[in-house]
């Protein structure tokens, strides 16, 4: 085993290290010697010049020059004492009682087991029983089912009829039942909530659970607002103030005479194109399709702008031109003579 030794003495001037303090010291077991104070190796058997010059008892003389070292320097040696190597002689004794570990010496690989053995002991023999099919004895199989025979056994009567009192709802199949059965209505029970006379709600003028109206008149007043009717079918208007919205007249002439504001009939009309100059006439007629303004140039050179709405309109002005700039209405224009 490797050990660290402190020598008994170190003599730098003599170059010796004394190990007389180590019992049984063997110089050849030295591994190395170092001076830890001087940080120097004094002995290394693997290096030239660092071996042993001579041995006197427990003192060795070094090959290295250590004269400059101090006698009080700390010198350490690494040593193999050779006494604790793991040899067979140094193994711990084996003890049956264990020690730190349980050891059993010379344990035989084969053990002898003794006892009384009875072959094929499967239960107590019985009498009055025959061997079942596939059985090899009359003891083992009966022992195996004894626990089943000693308690309550479940019995299956497959295919057998057993009288029993039953309760509950059941369905019964009847063969050869006639397709048509005689049924009396008086014997049939009505379902809960059937519409019988007793279950009908009472009629009430104020509604009740359902809305019922008593004494509903057979004749009802009907409004003819918006309906087309013949005049001959209408009754005479009552006396007083009456307002008629509009009346469609059949066979109304397609051509009608038109008069200006002086009620003088026009003798003719000249269609006008916007932007074109015409000879002045009595009035301007406008057949408007979309509202807007009409910019007019009068015969005296002045201008006039008037709004127009859809329909036919006449203006008592001598107009010689409908000016494009300022006219926003969509219309046809006529110079009325």
PDB file of N, CA and C in Angstrom, residues 138-220:
ATOM      1  N   UNK A 138     -60.927 -42.383  -8.501  1.00  0.00           N
ATOM      2  CA  UNK A 138     -62.195 -42.000  -7.879  1.00  0.00           C
ATOM      3  C   UNK A 138     -61.959 -41.162  -6.625  1.00  0.00           C
ATOM      4  N   UNK A 139     -60.802 -40.592  -6.528  1.00  0.00           N
ATOM      5  CA  UNK A 139     -60.537 -39.757  -5.350  1.00  0.00           C
ATOM      6  C   UNK A 139     -60.327 -38.295  -5.738  1.00  0.00           C
ATOM      7  N   UNK A 140     -59.406 -38.039  -6.667  1.00  0.00           N
ATOM      8  CA  UNK A 140     -59.044 -36.660  -6.987  1.00  0.00           C
ATOM      9  C   UNK A 140     -60.190 -35.828  -7.541  1.00  0.00           C
ATOM     10  N   UNK A 141     -60.948 -36.381  -8.484  1.00  0.00           N
ATOM     11  CA  UNK A 141     -61.996 -35.559  -9.098  1.00  0.00           C
ATOM     12  C   UNK A 141     -63.119 -35.234  -8.128  1.00  0.00           C
ATOM     13  N   UNK A 142     -63.438 -36.162  -7.206  1.00  0.00           N
ATOM     14  CA  UNK A 142     -64.500 -35.882  -6.260  1.00  0.00           C
ATOM     15  C   UNK A 142     -64.045 -34.844  -5.235  1.00  0.00           C
ATOM     16  N   UNK A 143     -62.776 -34.916  -4.828  1.00  0.00           N
ATOM     17  CA  UNK A 143     -62.256 -33.909  -3.919  1.00  0.00           C
ATOM     18  C   UNK A 143     -62.322 -32.520  -4.551  1.00  0.00           C
ATOM     19  N   UNK A 144     -62.079 -32.457  -5.838  1.00  0.00           N
ATOM     20  CA  UNK A 144     -62.067 -31.169  -6.522  1.00  0.00           C
ATOM     21  C   UNK A 144     -63.437 -30.503  -6.542  1.00  0.00           C
ATOM     22  N   UNK A 145     -64.528 -31.303  -6.581  1.00  0.00           N
ATOM     23  CA  UNK A 145     -65.869 -30.714  -6.659  1.00  0.00           C
ATOM     24  C   UNK A 145     -66.601 -30.772  -5.332  1.00  0.00           C
ATOM     25  N   UNK A 146     -65.916 -31.159  -4.286  1.00  0.00           N
ATOM     26  CA  UNK A 146     -66.601 -31.288  -2.999  1.00  0.00           C
ATOM     27  C   UNK A 146     -67.132 -29.939  -2.510  1.00  0.00           C
ATOM     28  N   UNK A 147     -66.343 -28.888  -2.703  1.00  0.00           N
ATOM     29  CA  UNK A 147     -66.800 -27.569  -2.241  1.00  0.00           C
ATOM     30  C   UNK A 147     -68.057 -27.133  -2.976  1.00  0.00           C
ATOM     31  N   UNK A 148     -68.212 -27.583  -4.229  1.00  0.00           N
ATOM     32  CA  UNK A 148     -69.419 -27.229  -4.983  1.00  0.00           C
ATOM     33  C   UNK A 148     -70.616 -28.032  -4.518  1.00  0.00           C
ATOM     34  N   UNK A 149     -70.377 -29.314  -4.144  1.00  0.00           N
ATOM     35  CA  UNK A 149     -71.495 -30.172  -3.734  1.00  0.00           C
ATOM     36  C   UNK A 149     -71.984 -29.846  -2.332  1.00  0.00           C
ATOM     37  N   UNK A 150     -71.155 -29.256  -1.515  1.00  0.00           N
ATOM     38  CA  UNK A 150     -71.541 -29.032  -0.131  1.00  0.00           C
ATOM     39  C   UNK A 150     -72.391 -27.778   0.041  1.00  0.00           C
ATOM     40  N   UNK A 151     -72.486 -26.901  -0.990  1.00  0.00           N
ATOM     41  CA  UNK A 151     -73.279 -25.679  -0.869  1.00  0.00           C
ATOM     42  C   UNK A 151     -74.559 -25.763  -1.688  1.00  0.00           C
ATOM     43  N   UNK A 152     -75.109 -24.594  -2.031  1.00  0.00           N
ATOM     44  CA  UNK A 152     -76.317 -24.509  -2.850  1.00  0.00           C
ATOM     45  C   UNK A 152     -75.938 -24.613  -4.309  1.00  0.00           C
ATOM     46  N   UNK A 153     -76.628 -25.518  -5.043  1.00  0.00           N
ATOM     47  CA  UNK A 153     -76.306 -25.749  -6.449  1.00  0.00           C
ATOM     48  C   UNK A 153     -77.310 -25.044  -7.339  1.00  0.00           C
ATOM     49  N   UNK A 154     -76.817 -24.431  -8.439  1.00  0.00           N
ATOM     50  CA  UNK A 154     -77.689 -23.832  -9.450  1.00  0.00           C
ATOM     51  C   UNK A 154     -78.130 -24.927 -10.412  1.00  0.00           C
ATOM     52  N   UNK A 155     -79.446 -25.030 -10.643  1.00  0.00           N
ATOM     53  CA  UNK A 155     -80.007 -26.094 -11.474  1.00  0.00           C
ATOM     54  C   UNK A 155     -80.624 -25.474 -12.717  1.00  0.00           C
ATOM     55  N   UNK A 156     -80.311 -25.978 -13.898  1.00  0.00           N
ATOM     56  CA  UNK A 156     -80.883 -25.525 -15.158  1.00  0.00           C
ATOM     57  C   UNK A 156     -81.841 -26.592 -15.677  1.00  0.00           C
ATOM     58  N   UNK A 157     -83.126 -26.168 -15.938  1.00  0.00           N
ATOM     59  CA  UNK A 157     -84.152 -27.095 -16.452  1.00  0.00           C
ATOM     60  C   UNK A 157     -84.441 -26.775 -17.899  1.00  0.00           C
ATOM     61  N   UNK A 158     -83.483 -26.872 -18.725  1.00  0.00           N
ATOM     62  CA  UNK A 158     -83.672 -26.535 -20.129  1.00  0.00           C
ATOM     63  C   UNK A 158     -84.698 -27.469 -20.762  1.00  0.00           C
ATOM     64  N   UNK A 159     -85.729 -26.857 -21.403  1.00  0.00           N
ATOM     65  CA  UNK A 159     -86.749 -27.645 -22.097  1.00  0.00           C
ATOM     66  C   UNK A 159     -87.849 -28.160 -21.194  1.00  0.00           C
ATOM     67  N   UNK A 160     -87.848 -27.784 -19.895  1.00  0.00           N
ATOM     68  CA  UNK A 160     -88.860 -28.273 -18.961  1.00  0.00           C
ATOM     69  C   UNK A 160     -89.898 -27.189 -18.701  1.00  0.00           C
ATOM     70  N   UNK A 161     -91.114 -27.579 -18.435  1.00  0.00           N
ATOM     71  CA  UNK A 161     -92.203 -26.656 -18.103  1.00  0.00           C
ATOM     72  C   UNK A 161     -92.324 -26.566 -16.589  1.00  0.00           C
ATOM     73  N   UNK A 162     -92.361 -25.345 -16.083  1.00  0.00           N
ATOM     74  CA  UNK A 162     -92.464 -25.123 -14.649  1.00  0.00           C
ATOM     75  C   UNK A 162     -93.616 -24.173 -14.395  1.00  0.00           C
ATOM     76  N   UNK A 163     -94.518 -24.564 -13.514  1.00  0.00           N
ATOM     77  CA  UNK A 163     -95.645 -23.699 -13.154  1.00  0.00           C
ATOM     78  C   UNK A 163     -95.134 -22.578 -12.265  1.00  0.00           C
ATOM     79  N   UNK A 164     -95.528 -21.350 -12.621  1.00  0.00           N
ATOM     80  CA  UNK A 164     -95.037 -20.208 -11.850  1.00  0.00           C
ATOM     81  C   UNK A 164     -96.048 -19.078 -11.925  1.00  0.00           C
ATOM     82  N   UNK A 165     -96.191 -18.331 -10.864  1.00  0.00           N
ATOM     83  CA  UNK A 165     -97.067 -17.152 -10.832  1.00  0.00           C
ATOM     84  C   UNK A 165     -96.245 -15.945 -11.275  1.00  0.00           C
ATOM     85  N   UNK A 166     -96.710 -15.273 -12.342  1.00  0.00           N
ATOM     86  CA  UNK A 166     -95.981 -14.145 -12.911  1.00  0.00           C
ATOM     87  C   UNK A 166     -96.802 -12.864 -12.732  1.00  0.00           C
ATOM     88  N   UNK A 167     -96.143 -11.752 -12.631  1.00  0.00           N
ATOM     89  CA  UNK A 167     -96.823 -10.451 -12.547  1.00  0.00           C
ATOM     90  C   UNK A 167     -96.145  -9.502 -13.522  1.00  0.00           C
ATOM     91  N   UNK A 168     -96.926  -8.538 -14.052  1.00  0.00           N
ATOM     92  CA  UNK A 168     -96.378  -7.572 -14.997  1.00  0.00           C
ATOM     93  C   UNK A 168     -97.147  -7.580 -16.294  1.00  0.00           C
ATOM     94  N   UNK A 169     -96.673  -6.839 -17.270  1.00  0.00           N
ATOM     95  CA  UNK A 169     -97.305  -6.742 -18.586  1.00  0.00           C
ATOM     96  C   UNK A 169     -96.626  -7.716 -19.533  1.00  0.00           C
ATOM     97  N   UNK A 170     -97.444  -8.496 -20.251  1.00  0.00           N
ATOM     98  CA  UNK A 170     -96.909  -9.523 -21.137  1.00  0.00           C
ATOM     99  C   UNK A 170     -97.634  -9.473 -22.463  1.00  0.00           C
ATOM    100  N   UNK A 171     -96.997  -9.929 -23.485  1.00  0.00           N
ATOM    101  CA  UNK A 171     -97.640 -10.062 -24.795  1.00  0.00           C
ATOM    102  C   UNK A 171     -97.858 -11.547 -25.077  1.00  0.00           C
ATOM    103  N   UNK A 172     -99.036 -11.862 -25.658  1.00  0.00           N
ATOM    104  CA  UNK A 172     -99.400 -13.254 -25.930  1.00  0.00           C
ATOM    105  C   UNK A 172     -99.709 -13.388 -27.415  1.00  0.00           C
ATOM    106  N   UNK A 173     -99.070 -14.313 -28.072  1.00  0.00           N
ATOM    107  CA  UNK A 173     -99.334 -14.581 -29.485  1.00  0.00           C
ATOM    108  C   UNK A 173    -100.512 -15.548 -29.610  1.00  0.00           C
ATOM    109  N   UNK A 174    -101.495 -15.207 -30.456  1.00  0.00           N
ATOM    110  CA  UNK A 174    -102.683 -16.033 -30.670  1.00  0.00           C
ATOM    111  C   UNK A 174    -102.695 -16.463 -32.127  1.00  0.00           C
ATOM    112  N   UNK A 175    -102.775 -17.758 -32.362  1.00  0.00           N
ATOM    113  CA  UNK A 175    -102.824 -18.271 -33.736  1.00  0.00           C
ATOM    114  C   UNK A 175    -104.276 -18.332 -34.218  1.00  0.00           C
ATOM    115  N   UNK A 176    -104.452 -18.289 -35.569  1.00  0.00           N
ATOM    116  CA  UNK A 176    -105.770 -18.391 -36.209  1.00  0.00           C
ATOM    117  C   UNK A 176    -106.724 -17.296 -35.741  1.00  0.00           C
ATOM    118  N   UNK A 177    -106.216 -16.100 -35.458  1.00  0.00           N
ATOM    119  CA  UNK A 177    -107.083 -14.996 -35.039  1.00  0.00           C
ATOM    120  C   UNK A 177    -107.758 -14.423 -36.286  1.00  0.00           C
ATOM    121  N   UNK A 178    -109.108 -14.261 -36.294  1.00  0.00           N
ATOM    122  CA  UNK A 178    -109.810 -13.703 -37.476  1.00  0.00           C
ATOM    123  C   UNK A 178    -109.313 -12.303 -37.788  1.00  0.00           C
ATOM    124  N   UNK A 179    -109.217 -12.004 -39.098  1.00  0.00           N
ATOM    125  CA  UNK A 179    -108.744 -10.679 -39.505  1.00  0.00           C
ATOM    126  C   UNK A 179    -109.726  -9.596 -39.119  1.00  0.00           C
ATOM    127  N   UNK A 180    -111.043  -9.908 -39.130  1.00  0.00           N
ATOM    128  CA  UNK A 180    -112.068  -8.912 -38.795  1.00  0.00           C
ATOM    129  C   UNK A 180    -112.691  -9.297 -37.461  1.00  0.00           C
ATOM    130  N   UNK A 181    -112.718  -8.326 -36.539  1.00  0.00           N
ATOM    131  CA  UNK A 181    -113.267  -8.555 -35.216  1.00  0.00           C
ATOM    132  C   UNK A 181    -114.501  -7.680 -35.014  1.00  0.00           C
ATOM    133  N   UNK A 182    -115.484  -8.234 -34.329  1.00  0.00           N
ATOM    134  CA  UNK A 182    -116.686  -7.459 -33.990  1.00  0.00           C
ATOM    135  C   UNK A 182    -116.380  -6.594 -32.786  1.00  0.00           C
ATOM    136  N   UNK A 183    -116.508  -5.301 -32.964  1.00  0.00           N
ATOM    137  CA  UNK A 183    -116.173  -4.366 -31.893  1.00  0.00           C
ATOM    138  C   UNK A 183    -117.386  -3.489 -31.612  1.00  0.00           C
ATOM    139  N   UNK A 184    -117.764  -3.344 -30.387  1.00  0.00           N
ATOM    140  CA  UNK A 184    -118.844  -2.457 -29.974  1.00  0.00           C
ATOM    141  C   UNK A 184    -118.245  -1.158 -29.493  1.00  0.00           C
ATOM    142  N   UNK A 185    -118.724  -0.025 -30.064  1.00  0.00           N
ATOM    143  CA  UNK A 185    -118.188   1.272 -29.678  1.00  0.00           C
ATOM    144  C   UNK A 185    -118.469   1.594 -28.220  1.00  0.00           C
ATOM    145  N   UNK A 186    -119.570   1.074 -27.711  1.00  0.00           N
ATOM    146  CA  UNK A 186    -119.923   1.378 -26.326  1.00  0.00           C
ATOM    147  C   UNK A 186    -118.968   0.707 -25.348  1.00  0.00           C
ATOM    148  N   UNK A 187    -118.299  -0.327 -25.812  1.00  0.00           N
ATOM    149  CA  UNK A 187    -117.405  -1.046 -24.898  1.00  0.00           C
ATOM    150  C   UNK A 187    -115.968  -0.536 -24.972  1.00  0.00           C
ATOM    151  N   UNK A 188    -115.688   0.375 -25.953  1.00  0.00           N
ATOM    152  CA  UNK A 188    -114.322   0.870 -26.093  1.00  0.00           C
ATOM    153  C   UNK A 188    -114.099   2.081 -25.206  1.00  0.00           C
ATOM    154  N   UNK A 189    -113.085   2.081 -24.404  1.00  0.00           N
ATOM    155  CA  UNK A 189    -112.825   3.254 -23.556  1.00  0.00           C
ATOM    156  C   UNK A 189    -112.234   4.392 -24.390  1.00  0.00           C
ATOM    157  N   UNK A 190    -112.626   5.614 -24.051  1.00  0.00           N
ATOM    158  CA  UNK A 190    -112.074   6.785 -24.729  1.00  0.00           C
ATOM    159  C   UNK A 190    -110.748   7.188 -24.074  1.00  0.00           C
ATOM    160  N   UNK A 191    -109.817   7.702 -24.867  1.00  0.00           N
ATOM    161  CA  UNK A 191    -108.562   8.170 -24.268  1.00  0.00           C
ATOM    162  C   UNK A 191    -108.805   9.406 -23.403  1.00  0.00           C
ATOM    163  N   UNK A 192    -107.869   9.647 -22.527  1.00  0.00           N
ATOM    164  CA  UNK A 192    -107.969  10.819 -21.661  1.00  0.00           C
ATOM    165  C   UNK A 192    -107.908  12.083 -22.510  1.00  0.00           C
ATOM    166  N   UNK A 193    -108.885  12.993 -22.277  1.00  0.00           N
ATOM    167  CA  UNK A 193    -108.913  14.256 -23.009  1.00  0.00           C
ATOM    168  C   UNK A 193    -109.589  14.167 -24.352  1.00  0.00           C
ATOM    169  N   UNK A 194    -110.392  13.109 -24.614  1.00  0.00           N
ATOM    170  CA  UNK A 194    -111.087  12.984 -25.902  1.00  0.00           C
ATOM    171  C   UNK A 194    -112.082  14.120 -26.074  1.00  0.00           C
ATOM    172  N   UNK A 195    -112.337  14.508 -27.339  1.00  0.00           N
ATOM    173  CA  UNK A 195    -113.217  15.637 -27.646  1.00  0.00           C
ATOM    174  C   UNK A 195    -114.667  15.226 -27.500  1.00  0.00           C
ATOM    175  N   UNK A 196    -115.138  15.144 -26.281  1.00  0.00           N
ATOM    176  CA  UNK A 196    -116.545  14.863 -26.006  1.00  0.00           C
ATOM    177  C   UNK A 196    -117.273  16.172 -25.763  1.00  0.00           C
ATOM    178  N   UNK A 197    -118.628  16.109 -25.773  1.00  0.00           N
ATOM    179  CA  UNK A 197    -119.426  17.313 -25.539  1.00  0.00           C
ATOM    180  C   UNK A 197    -119.108  17.916 -24.175  1.00  0.00           C
ATOM    181  N   UNK A 198    -118.844  17.077 -23.204  1.00  0.00           N
ATOM    182  CA  UNK A 198    -118.556  17.587 -21.864  1.00  0.00           C
ATOM    183  C   UNK A 198    -117.234  18.320 -21.805  1.00  0.00           C
ATOM    184  N   UNK A 199    -116.326  17.985 -22.716  1.00  0.00           N
ATOM    185  CA  UNK A 199    -115.009  18.616 -22.690  1.00  0.00           C
ATOM    186  C   UNK A 199    -114.904  19.845 -23.578  1.00  0.00           C
ATOM    187  N   UNK A 200    -116.017  20.253 -24.275  1.00  0.00           N
ATOM    188  CA  UNK A 200    -115.980  21.428 -25.135  1.00  0.00           C
ATOM    189  C   UNK A 200    -116.061  22.687 -24.279  1.00  0.00           C
ATOM    190  N   UNK A 201    -115.314  23.737 -24.613  1.00  0.00           N
ATOM    191  CA  UNK A 201    -115.391  24.983 -23.833  1.00  0.00           C
ATOM    192  C   UNK A 201    -116.729  25.675 -24.056  1.00  0.00           C
ATOM    193  N   UNK A 202    -117.182  26.381 -23.043  1.00  0.00           N
ATOM    194  CA  UNK A 202    -118.428  27.145 -23.156  1.00  0.00           C
ATOM    195  C   UNK A 202    -118.206  28.342 -24.066  1.00  0.00           C
ATOM    196  N   UNK A 203    -119.249  28.732 -24.802  1.00  0.00           N
ATOM    197  CA  UNK A 203    -119.178  29.882 -25.699  1.00  0.00           C
ATOM    198  C   UNK A 203    -119.434  31.150 -24.905  1.00  0.00           C
ATOM    199  N   UNK A 204    -118.530  32.112 -25.027  1.00  0.00           N
ATOM    200  CA  UNK A 204    -118.663  33.371 -24.308  1.00  0.00           C
ATOM    201  C   UNK A 204    -118.462  34.501 -25.292  1.00  0.00           C
ATOM    202  N   UNK A 205    -119.284  35.554 -25.165  1.00  0.00           N
ATOM    203  CA  UNK A 205    -119.143  36.708 -26.044  1.00  0.00           C
ATOM    204  C   UNK A 205    -117.813  37.420 -25.805  1.00  0.00           C
ATOM    205  N   UNK A 206    -117.272  37.312 -24.573  1.00  0.00           N
ATOM    206  CA  UNK A 206    -116.015  37.986 -24.261  1.00  0.00           C
ATOM    207  C   UNK A 206    -114.795  37.127 -24.545  1.00  0.00           C
ATOM    208  N   UNK A 207    -114.980  35.966 -25.164  1.00  0.00           N
ATOM    209  CA  UNK A 207    -113.814  35.179 -25.568  1.00  0.00           C
ATOM    210  C   UNK A 207    -113.648  33.904 -24.799  1.00  0.00           C
ATOM    211  N   UNK A 208    -113.381  33.939 -23.504  1.00  0.00           N
ATOM    212  CA  UNK A 208    -113.084  32.720 -22.762  1.00  0.00           C
ATOM    213  C   UNK A 208    -111.742  32.156 -23.228  1.00  0.00           C
ATOM    214  N   UNK A 209    -111.625  30.840 -23.224  1.00  0.00           N
ATOM    215  CA  UNK A 209    -110.377  30.236 -23.671  1.00  0.00           C
ATOM    216  C   UNK A 209    -110.233  30.309 -25.184  1.00  0.00           C
ATOM    217  N   UNK A 210    -111.336  30.450 -25.932  1.00  0.00           N
ATOM    218  CA  UNK A 210    -111.309  30.649 -27.378  1.00  0.00           C
ATOM    219  C   UNK A 210    -112.146  31.893 -27.694  1.00  0.00           C
ATOM    220  N   UNK A 211    -111.894  32.508 -28.849  1.00  0.00           N
ATOM    221  CA  UNK A 211    -112.637  33.712 -29.219  1.00  0.00           C
ATOM    222  C   UNK A 211    -113.941  33.308 -29.919  1.00  0.00           C
ATOM    223  N   UNK A 212    -115.065  33.558 -29.262  1.00  0.00           N
ATOM    224  CA  UNK A 212    -116.377  33.261 -29.834  1.00  0.00           C
ATOM    225  C   UNK A 212    -117.168  34.568 -29.931  1.00  0.00           C
ATOM    226  N   UNK A 213    -117.852  34.783 -31.047  1.00  0.00           N
ATOM    227  CA  UNK A 213    -118.684  35.979 -31.228  1.00  0.00           C
ATOM    228  C   UNK A 213    -120.122  35.521 -31.439  1.00  0.00           C
ATOM    229  N   UNK A 214    -120.987  35.919 -30.509  1.00  0.00           N
ATOM    230  CA  UNK A 214    -122.400  35.560 -30.630  1.00  0.00           C
ATOM    231  C   UNK A 214    -123.136  36.575 -31.503  1.00  0.00           C
ATOM    232  N   UNK A 215    -124.199  36.151 -32.189  1.00  0.00           N
ATOM    233  CA  UNK A 215    -125.040  37.039 -33.010  1.00  0.00           C
ATOM    234  C   UNK A 215    -124.239  37.732 -34.101  1.00  0.00           C
ATOM    235  N   UNK A 216    -123.366  36.990 -34.775  1.00  0.00           N
ATOM    236  CA  UNK A 216    -122.575  37.575 -35.856  1.00  0.00           C
ATOM    237  C   UNK A 216    -123.499  37.897 -37.012  1.00  0.00           C
ATOM    238  N   UNK A 217    -123.573  39.146 -37.489  1.00  0.00           N
ATOM    239  CA  UNK A 217    -124.543  39.503 -38.548  1.00  0.00           C
ATOM    240  C   UNK A 217    -124.215  38.801 -39.862  1.00  0.00           C
ATOM    241  N   UNK A 218    -125.295  38.471 -40.572  1.00  0.00           N
ATOM    242  CA  UNK A 218    -125.099  37.785 -41.855  1.00  0.00           C
ATOM    243  C   UNK A 218    -124.615  38.727 -42.921  1.00  0.00           C
ATOM    244  N   UNK A 219    -124.944  40.044 -42.834  1.00  0.00           N
ATOM    245  CA  UNK A 219    -124.553  41.038 -43.829  1.00  0.00           C
ATOM    246  C   UNK A 219    -123.479  41.931 -43.237  1.00  0.00           C
ATOM    247  N   UNK A 220    -122.345  42.088 -43.986  1.00  0.00           N
ATOM    248  CA  UNK A 220    -121.242  42.903 -43.530  1.00  0.00           C
ATOM    249  C   UNK A 220    -121.008  44.058 -44.493  1.00  0.00           C
TER     250      UNK A 220
END
